[in-house]
Short mmCIF file of C-alpha atoms in Angstrom, two decimals:
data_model
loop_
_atom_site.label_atom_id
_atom_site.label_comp_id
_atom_site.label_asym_id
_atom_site.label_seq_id
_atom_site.Cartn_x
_atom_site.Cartn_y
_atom_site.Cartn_z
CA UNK A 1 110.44 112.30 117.06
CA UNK A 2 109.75 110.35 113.58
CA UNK A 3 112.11 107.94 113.17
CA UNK A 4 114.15 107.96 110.15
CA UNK A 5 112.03 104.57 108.20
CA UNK A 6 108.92 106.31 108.80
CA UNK A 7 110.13 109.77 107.55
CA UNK A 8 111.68 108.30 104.65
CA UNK A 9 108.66 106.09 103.93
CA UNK A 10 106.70 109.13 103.85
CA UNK A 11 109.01 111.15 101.96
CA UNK A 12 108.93 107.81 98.82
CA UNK A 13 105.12 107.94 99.06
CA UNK A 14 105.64 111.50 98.46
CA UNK A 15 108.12 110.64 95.09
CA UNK A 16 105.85 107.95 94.05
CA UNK A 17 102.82 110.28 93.35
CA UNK A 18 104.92 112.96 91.85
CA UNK A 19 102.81 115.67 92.08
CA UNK A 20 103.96 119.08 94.01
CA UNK A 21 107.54 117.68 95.02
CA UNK A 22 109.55 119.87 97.23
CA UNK A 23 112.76 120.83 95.90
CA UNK A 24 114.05 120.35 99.53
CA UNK A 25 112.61 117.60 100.80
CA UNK A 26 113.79 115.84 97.45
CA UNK A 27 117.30 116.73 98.22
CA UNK A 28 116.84 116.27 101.93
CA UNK A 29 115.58 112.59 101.59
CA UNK A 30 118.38 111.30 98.56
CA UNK A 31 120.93 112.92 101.47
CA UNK A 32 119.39 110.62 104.08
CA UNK A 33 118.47 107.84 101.84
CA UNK A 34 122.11 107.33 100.99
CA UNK A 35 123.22 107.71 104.82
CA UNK A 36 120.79 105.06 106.00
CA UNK A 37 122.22 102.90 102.87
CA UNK A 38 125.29 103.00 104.08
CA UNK A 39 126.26 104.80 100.40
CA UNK A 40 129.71 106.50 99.49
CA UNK A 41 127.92 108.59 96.63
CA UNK A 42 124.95 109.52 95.03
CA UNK A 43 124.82 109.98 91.18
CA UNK A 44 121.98 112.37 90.11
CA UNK A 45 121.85 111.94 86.47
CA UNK A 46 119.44 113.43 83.60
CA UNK A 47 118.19 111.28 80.95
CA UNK A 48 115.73 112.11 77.61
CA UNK A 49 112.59 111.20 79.73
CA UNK A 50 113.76 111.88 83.27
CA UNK A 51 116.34 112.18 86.57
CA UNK A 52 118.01 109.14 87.08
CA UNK A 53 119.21 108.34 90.71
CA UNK A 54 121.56 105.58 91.56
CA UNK A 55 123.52 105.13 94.59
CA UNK A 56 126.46 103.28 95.06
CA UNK A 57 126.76 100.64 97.88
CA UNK A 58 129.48 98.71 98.73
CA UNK A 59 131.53 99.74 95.46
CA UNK A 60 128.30 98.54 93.51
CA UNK A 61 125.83 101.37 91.90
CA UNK A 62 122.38 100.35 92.34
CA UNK A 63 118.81 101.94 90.76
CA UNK A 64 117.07 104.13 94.09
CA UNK A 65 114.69 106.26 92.40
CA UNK A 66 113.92 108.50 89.41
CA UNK A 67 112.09 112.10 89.58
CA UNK A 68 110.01 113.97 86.56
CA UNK A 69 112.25 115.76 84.06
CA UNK A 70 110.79 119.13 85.09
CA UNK A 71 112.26 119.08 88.96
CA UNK A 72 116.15 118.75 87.14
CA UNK A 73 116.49 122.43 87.11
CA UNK A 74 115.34 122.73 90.53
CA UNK A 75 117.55 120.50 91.88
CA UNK A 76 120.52 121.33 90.63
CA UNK A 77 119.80 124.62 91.89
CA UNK A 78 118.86 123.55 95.39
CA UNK A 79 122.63 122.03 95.32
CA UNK A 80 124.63 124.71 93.98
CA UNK A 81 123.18 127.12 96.53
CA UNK A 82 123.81 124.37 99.24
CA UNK A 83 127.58 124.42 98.26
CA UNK A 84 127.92 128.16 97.31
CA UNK A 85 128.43 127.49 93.50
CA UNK A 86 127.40 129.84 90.95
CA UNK A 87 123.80 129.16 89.58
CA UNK A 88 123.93 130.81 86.74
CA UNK A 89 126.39 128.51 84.99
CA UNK A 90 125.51 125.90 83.20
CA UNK A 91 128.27 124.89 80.67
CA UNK A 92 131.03 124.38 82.72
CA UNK A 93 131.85 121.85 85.53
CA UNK A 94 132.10 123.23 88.93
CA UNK A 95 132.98 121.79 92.31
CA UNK A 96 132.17 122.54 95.78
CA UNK A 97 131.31 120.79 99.22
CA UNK A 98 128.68 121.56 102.33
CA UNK A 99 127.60 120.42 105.20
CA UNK A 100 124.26 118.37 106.37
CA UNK A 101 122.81 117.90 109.53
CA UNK A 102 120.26 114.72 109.65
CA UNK A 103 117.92 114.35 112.41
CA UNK A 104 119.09 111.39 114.39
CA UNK A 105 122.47 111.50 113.43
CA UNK A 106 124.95 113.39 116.18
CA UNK A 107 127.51 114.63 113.76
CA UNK A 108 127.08 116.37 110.25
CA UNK A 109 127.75 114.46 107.09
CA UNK A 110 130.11 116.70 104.73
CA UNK A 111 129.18 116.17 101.19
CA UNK A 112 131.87 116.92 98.57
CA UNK A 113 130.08 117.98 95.48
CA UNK A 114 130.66 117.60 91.47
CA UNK A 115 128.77 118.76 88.72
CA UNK A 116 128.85 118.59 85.05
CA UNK A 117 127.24 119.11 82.23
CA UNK A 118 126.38 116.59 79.76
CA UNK A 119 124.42 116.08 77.11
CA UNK A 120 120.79 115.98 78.18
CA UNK A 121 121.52 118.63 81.45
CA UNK A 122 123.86 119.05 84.43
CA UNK A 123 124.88 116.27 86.04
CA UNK A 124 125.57 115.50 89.51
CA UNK A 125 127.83 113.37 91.93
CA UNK A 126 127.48 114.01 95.46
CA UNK A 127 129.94 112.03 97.13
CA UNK A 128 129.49 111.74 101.68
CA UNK A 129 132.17 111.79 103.95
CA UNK A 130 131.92 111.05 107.53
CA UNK A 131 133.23 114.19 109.53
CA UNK A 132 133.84 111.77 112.71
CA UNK A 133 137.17 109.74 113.34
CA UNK A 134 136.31 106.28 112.78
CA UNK A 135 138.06 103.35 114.24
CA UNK A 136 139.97 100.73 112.76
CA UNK A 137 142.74 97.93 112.94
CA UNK A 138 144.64 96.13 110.49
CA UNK A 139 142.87 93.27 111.38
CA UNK A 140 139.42 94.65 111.38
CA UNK A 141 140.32 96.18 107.66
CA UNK A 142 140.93 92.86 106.25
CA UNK A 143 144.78 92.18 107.01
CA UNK A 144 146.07 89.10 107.36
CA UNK A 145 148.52 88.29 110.75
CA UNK A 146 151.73 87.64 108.24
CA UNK A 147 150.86 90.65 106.90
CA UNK A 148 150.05 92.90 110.22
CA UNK A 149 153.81 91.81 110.90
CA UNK A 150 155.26 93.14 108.08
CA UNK A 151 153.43 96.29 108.27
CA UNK A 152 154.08 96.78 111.91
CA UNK A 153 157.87 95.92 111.35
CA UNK A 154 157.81 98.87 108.76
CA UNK A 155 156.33 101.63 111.26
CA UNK A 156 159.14 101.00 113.92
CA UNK A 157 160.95 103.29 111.02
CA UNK A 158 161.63 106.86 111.56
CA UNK A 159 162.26 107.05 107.72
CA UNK A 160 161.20 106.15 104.23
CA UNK A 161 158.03 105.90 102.68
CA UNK A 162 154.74 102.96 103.33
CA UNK A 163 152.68 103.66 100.36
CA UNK A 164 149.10 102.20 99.87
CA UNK A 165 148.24 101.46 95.94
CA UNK A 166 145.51 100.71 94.21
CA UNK A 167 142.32 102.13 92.19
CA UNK A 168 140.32 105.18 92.99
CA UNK A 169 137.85 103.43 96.56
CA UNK A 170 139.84 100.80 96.80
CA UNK A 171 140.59 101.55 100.94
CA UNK A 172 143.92 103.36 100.49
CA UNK A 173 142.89 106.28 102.67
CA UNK A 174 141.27 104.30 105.49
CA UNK A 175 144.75 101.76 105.83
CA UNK A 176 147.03 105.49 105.95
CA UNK A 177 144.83 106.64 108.80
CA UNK A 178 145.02 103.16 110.42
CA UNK A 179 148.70 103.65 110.52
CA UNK A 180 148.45 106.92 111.58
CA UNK A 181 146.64 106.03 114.09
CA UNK A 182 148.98 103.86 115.09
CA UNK A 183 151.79 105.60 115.17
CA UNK A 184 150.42 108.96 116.87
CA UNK A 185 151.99 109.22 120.67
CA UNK A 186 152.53 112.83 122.09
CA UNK A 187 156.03 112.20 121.99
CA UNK A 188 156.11 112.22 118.00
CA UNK A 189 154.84 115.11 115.54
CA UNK A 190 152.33 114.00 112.97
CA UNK A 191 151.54 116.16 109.87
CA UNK A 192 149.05 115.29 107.12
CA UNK A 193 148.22 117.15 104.05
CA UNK A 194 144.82 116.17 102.19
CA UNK A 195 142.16 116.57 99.52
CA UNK A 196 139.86 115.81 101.19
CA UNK A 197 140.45 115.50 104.79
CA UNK A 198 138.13 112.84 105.31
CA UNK A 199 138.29 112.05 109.02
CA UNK A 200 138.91 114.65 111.78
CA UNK A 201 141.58 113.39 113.89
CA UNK A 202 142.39 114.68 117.47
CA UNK A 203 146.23 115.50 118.09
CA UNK A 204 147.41 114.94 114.66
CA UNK A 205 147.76 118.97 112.31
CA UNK A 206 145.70 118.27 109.17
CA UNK A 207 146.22 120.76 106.18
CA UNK A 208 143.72 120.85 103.35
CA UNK A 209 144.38 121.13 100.11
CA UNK A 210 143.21 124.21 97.94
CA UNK A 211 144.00 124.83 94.56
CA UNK A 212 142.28 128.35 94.16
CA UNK A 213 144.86 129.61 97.02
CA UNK A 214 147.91 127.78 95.40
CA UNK A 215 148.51 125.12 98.07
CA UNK A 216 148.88 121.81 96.29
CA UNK A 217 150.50 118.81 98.03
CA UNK A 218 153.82 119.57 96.37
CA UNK A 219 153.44 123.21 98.41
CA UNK A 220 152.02 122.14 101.05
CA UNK A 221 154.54 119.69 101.76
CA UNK A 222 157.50 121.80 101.53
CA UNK A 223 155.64 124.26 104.18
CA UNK A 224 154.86 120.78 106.53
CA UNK A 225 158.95 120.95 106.53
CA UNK A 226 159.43 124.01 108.08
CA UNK A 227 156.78 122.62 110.72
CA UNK A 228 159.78 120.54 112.41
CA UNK A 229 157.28 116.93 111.93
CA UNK A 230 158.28 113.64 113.03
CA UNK A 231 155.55 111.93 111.04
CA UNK A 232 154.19 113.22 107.81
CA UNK A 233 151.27 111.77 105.16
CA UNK A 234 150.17 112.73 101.75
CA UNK A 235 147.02 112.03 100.70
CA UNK A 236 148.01 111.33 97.05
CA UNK A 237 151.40 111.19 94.85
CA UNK A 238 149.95 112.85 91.65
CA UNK A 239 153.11 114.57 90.11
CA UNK A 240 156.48 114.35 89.53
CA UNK A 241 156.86 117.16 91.99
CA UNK A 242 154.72 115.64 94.73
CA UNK A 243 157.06 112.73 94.47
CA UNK A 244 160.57 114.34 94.21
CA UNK A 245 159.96 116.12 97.62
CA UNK A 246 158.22 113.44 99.01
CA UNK A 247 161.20 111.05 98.22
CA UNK A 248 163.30 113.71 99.48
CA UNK A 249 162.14 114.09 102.37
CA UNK A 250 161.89 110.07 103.47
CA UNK A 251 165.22 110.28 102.58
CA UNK A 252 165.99 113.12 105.28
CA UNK A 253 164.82 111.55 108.69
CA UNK A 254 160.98 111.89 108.31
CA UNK A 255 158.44 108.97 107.80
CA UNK A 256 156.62 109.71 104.87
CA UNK A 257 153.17 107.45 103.89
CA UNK A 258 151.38 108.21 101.05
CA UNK A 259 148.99 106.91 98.12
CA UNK A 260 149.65 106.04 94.46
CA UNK A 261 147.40 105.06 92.01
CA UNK A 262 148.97 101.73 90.69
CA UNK A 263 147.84 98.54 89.52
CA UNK A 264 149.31 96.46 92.59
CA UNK A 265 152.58 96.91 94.87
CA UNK A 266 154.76 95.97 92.88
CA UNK A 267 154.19 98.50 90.14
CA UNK A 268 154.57 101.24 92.71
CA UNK A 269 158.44 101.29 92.16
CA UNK A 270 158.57 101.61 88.48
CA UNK A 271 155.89 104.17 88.71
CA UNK A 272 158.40 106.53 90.89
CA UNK A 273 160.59 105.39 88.52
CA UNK A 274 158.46 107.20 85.49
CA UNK A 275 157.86 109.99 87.60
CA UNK A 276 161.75 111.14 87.18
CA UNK A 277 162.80 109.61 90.31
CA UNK A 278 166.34 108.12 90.27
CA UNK A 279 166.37 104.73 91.16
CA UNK A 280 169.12 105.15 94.27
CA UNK A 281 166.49 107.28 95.86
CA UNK A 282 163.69 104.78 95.14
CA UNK A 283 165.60 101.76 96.05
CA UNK A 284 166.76 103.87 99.66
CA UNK A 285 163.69 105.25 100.76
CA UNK A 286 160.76 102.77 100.29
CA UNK A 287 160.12 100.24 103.02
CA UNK A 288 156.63 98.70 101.96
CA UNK A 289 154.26 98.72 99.12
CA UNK A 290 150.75 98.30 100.22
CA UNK A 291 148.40 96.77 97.29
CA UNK A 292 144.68 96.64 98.18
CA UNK A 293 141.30 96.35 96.74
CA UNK A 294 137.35 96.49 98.76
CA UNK A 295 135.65 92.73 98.38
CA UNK A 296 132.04 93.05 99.46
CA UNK A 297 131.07 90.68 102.52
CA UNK A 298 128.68 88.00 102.26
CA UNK A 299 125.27 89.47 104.24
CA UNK A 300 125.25 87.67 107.89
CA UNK A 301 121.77 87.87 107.66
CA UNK A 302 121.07 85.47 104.90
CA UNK A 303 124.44 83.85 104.71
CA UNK A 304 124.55 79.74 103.41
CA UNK A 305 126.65 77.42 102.55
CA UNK A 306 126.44 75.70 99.15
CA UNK A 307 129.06 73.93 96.32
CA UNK A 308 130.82 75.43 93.79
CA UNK A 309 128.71 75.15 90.77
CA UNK A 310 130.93 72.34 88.64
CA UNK A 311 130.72 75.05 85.35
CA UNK A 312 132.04 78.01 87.41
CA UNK A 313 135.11 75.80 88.64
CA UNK A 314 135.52 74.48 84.96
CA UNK A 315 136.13 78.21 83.54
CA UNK A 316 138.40 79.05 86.52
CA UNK A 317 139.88 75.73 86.99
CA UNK A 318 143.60 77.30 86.19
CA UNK A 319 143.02 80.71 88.44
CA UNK A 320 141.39 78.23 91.86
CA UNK A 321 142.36 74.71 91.20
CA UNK A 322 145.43 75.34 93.49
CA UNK A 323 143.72 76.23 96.30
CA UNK A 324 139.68 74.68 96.15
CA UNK A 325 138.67 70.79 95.42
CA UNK A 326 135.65 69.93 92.97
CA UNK A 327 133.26 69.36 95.85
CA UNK A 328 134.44 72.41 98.16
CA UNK A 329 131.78 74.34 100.33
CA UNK A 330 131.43 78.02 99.83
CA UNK A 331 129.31 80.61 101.28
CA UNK A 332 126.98 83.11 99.54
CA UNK A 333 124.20 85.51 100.52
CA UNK A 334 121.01 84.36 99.87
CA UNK A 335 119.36 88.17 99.10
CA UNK A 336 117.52 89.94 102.17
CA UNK A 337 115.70 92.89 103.62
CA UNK A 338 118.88 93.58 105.44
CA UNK A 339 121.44 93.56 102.24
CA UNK A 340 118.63 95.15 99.95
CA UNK A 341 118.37 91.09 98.18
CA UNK A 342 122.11 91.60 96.88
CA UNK A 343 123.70 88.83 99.58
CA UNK A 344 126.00 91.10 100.48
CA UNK A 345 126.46 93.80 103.36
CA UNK A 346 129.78 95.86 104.12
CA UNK A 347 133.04 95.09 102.25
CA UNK A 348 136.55 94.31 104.04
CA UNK A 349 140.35 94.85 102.08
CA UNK A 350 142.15 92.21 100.36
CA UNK A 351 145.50 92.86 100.63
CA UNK A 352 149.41 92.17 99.46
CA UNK A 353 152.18 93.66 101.37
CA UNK A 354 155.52 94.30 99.58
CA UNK A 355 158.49 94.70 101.67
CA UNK A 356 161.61 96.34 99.95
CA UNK A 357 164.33 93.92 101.14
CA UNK A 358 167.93 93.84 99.65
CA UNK A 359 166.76 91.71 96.32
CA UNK A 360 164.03 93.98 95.85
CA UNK A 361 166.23 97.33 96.05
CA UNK A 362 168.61 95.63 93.65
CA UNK A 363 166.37 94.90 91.48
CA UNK A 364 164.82 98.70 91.68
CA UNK A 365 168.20 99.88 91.09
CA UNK A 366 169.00 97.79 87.94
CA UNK A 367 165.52 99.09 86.62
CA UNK A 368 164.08 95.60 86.56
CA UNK A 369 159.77 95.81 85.22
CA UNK A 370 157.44 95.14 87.37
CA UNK A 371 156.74 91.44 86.81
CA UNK A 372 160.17 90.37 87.97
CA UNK A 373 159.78 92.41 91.25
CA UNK A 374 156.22 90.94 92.04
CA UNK A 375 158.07 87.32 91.06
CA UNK A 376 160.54 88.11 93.56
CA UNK A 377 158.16 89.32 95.81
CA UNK A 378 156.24 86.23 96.04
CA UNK A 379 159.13 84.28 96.07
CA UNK A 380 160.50 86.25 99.68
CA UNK A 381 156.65 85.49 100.91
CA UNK A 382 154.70 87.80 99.50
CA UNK A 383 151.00 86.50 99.40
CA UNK A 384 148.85 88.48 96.36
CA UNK A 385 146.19 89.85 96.21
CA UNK A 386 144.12 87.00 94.37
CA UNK A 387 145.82 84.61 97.45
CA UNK A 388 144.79 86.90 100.14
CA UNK A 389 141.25 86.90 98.31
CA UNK A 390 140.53 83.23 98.25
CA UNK A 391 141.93 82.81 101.87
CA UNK A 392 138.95 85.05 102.73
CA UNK A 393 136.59 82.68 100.61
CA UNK A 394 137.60 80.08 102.86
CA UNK A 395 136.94 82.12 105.85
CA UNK A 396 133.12 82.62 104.57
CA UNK A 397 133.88 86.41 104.55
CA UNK A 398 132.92 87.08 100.59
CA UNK A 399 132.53 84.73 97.59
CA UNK A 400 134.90 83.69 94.70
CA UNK A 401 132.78 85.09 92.70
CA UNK A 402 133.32 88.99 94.12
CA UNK A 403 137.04 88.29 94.66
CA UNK A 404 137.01 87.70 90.55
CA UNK A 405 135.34 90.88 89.61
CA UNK A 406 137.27 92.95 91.80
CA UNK A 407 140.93 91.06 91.26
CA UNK A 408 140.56 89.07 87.71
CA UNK A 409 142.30 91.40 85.40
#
């Protein structure tokens, strides 16, 4: 059997000449290309000249390829049969999903699919999700001991809510399935309802959402009620709706974890609050707010130590002064074969852990903003998620530098 390098070797010799290009084998190799780069999604976009082709790795987009203008058409096509989506239509955005099988690998990737159209032609974002259960731990996703208690204090709950926040691939998903996983015994009945289900998991009833059928999370929730569960998780908190029932039911004997899409933890509970969501409920039901965000890791391959540059700690000096001296010794990634010369290779969570304790509900039920709860927060032991990042600097896992794009703002 040709082994996947070779194959794909042949298949960029094949690009690079760009003469009689199969439509296939194009969309075959970007499929594989991005599974052997360890990529999340593949961005297929049309320019004035030609196809642009950028995958993103570890969180980052980076240039792969580009094909002639003339094979757009084609390609497009070759996905919207793949994922059953009408061929003929070109002006509006359609979404779909199917299913790949790659020699070498045992399981088949499912590919969630998203097209629009844009200016100079259709563009595309094909985004791969692992079909197979994968296998974490707290610690192994990036969370530190203080905070592995807190969250394991939390699931010894039968009720309330654990909520992960933060921006759209910033781990939330990954952490609730953690904790699933974790909690799952054959004595208890878990529920999940998703868009997308993302990992298969064995013993656990996972509904999918679908909006052309009517069942939304809000719906699909109030049917997980009648399915007498001990356990239940929502993928997201999008509506008011979503929230009210989801409150509701935390508040009712079920343990409820779910997303939101929040800044950090402690803007979770005056987002509920927006939502419609009486403070009493809030301040009853929620037991921990999970902030995260993905830091890339510093490549193990080509991993040395070196100084912080004197300039770099000048402009900073307020943000790091606290916690590095002038002359301390930091690790980067050189740039290798192995992390495609970027220094870094895989990315691991830095965290905060909120826990709703008596000054925290009080201060959700006198509607206090968000900056006094994360004060108060910090002040009960709360370590941020800037903190959490720089204790990883220290550790050699990523650089200041990454921690500071991903956490500055």
């Amino acid at each position: 059997m040709t082994s996947p390098r070779v194959r794909l070797g042949a298949l960029e010799l094949e690009i690079a000449r760009g003469t009689n290009l199969s439509t296939i084998n194009l969309v075959d190799y970007l499929i594989e290309k991005a599974h052997t780069s360890r990529a999340s999604d593949i961005h297929i976009d049309p320019t004035a000249q030609n196809v642009r082709v950028r995958l993103r790795i570890d969180g980052v987009l980076q240039e792969t390829c580009s094909f002639p203008k003339q094979n757009h058409n084609e390609i497009i096509a070759r996905i919207k049969v793949l994922s059953r989506l009408r061929t003929d239509e070109h002006q509006n955005p359609q979404d779909g999903r199917f299913r790949q099988n790659l020699p070498g690998v045992k399981t088949d990737i499912d590919i969630r699919v998203s097209i629009t159209p844009t200016y100079y032609g259709e563009s595309v974002v094909l985004r791969l999700l692992s079909d197979r259960e994968e296998y974490f731990s707290l610690e192994s996703l990036g969370f530190s001991l203080s905070d592995q208690v807190k969250i394991a204090s939390a699931l010894k709950h039968r009720n309330g809510m654990i909520l992960a926040t933060g921006p759209t691939g910033s781990g939330k998903t990954t952490t609730l399935y953690t904790l699933i996983k974790m909690l799952s015994t054959p004595s208890l009945s878990v529920v999940t309802i998703e868009d997308p289900i993302e990992y298969a998991m064995e013993n656990i009833k996972q509904i999918q959402v679908n909006g052309h059928s009517g069942l939304t999370f809000a719906n699909g929730l109030r049917s997980i009620l009648r399915q007498d569960p001990d356990i239940i998780m929502v993928g997201e908190i999008r509506d008011a709706e979503t929230a009210s029932i989801a409150v509701n039911t935390a508040l009712t004997g079920h343990l409820l974890l779910s997303t939101l899409h929040t800044s950090d933890a402690a803007t979770t509970l005056p987002r509920l609050l927006d939502m419609g969501i009486a403070q009493y409920l809030v301040a009853s039901t929620i037991n921990i707010a999970i902030g995260q965000r993905l830091v890339r890791k510093i490549c193990v391959y080509c991993k040395e130590r070196t100084v912080i540059d004197p300039d770099f700690l000048e402009i900073y000096k307020e943000l790091i002064s606290k916690h590095f001296s002038d002359e301390l010794v930091v690790c980067r990634g050189r740039g290798c074969a192995h992390c495609q010369q970027s220094g870094y290779l895989g990315r691991i969570s830095i965290n905060e852990v909120l826990v709703a304790d008596d000054t925290i509900r009080e201060a959700i039920i006198r509607k206090a903003p968000a900056s006094e709860i994360r004060r108060l927060a910090i002040e009960n032991g709360m370590t941020t998620l800037f903190e959490d990042g720089l204790e990883k600097v220290k550790a050699e896992l990523t650089s200041i530098e990454e921690v500071l794009r991903v956490v500055q703002s």
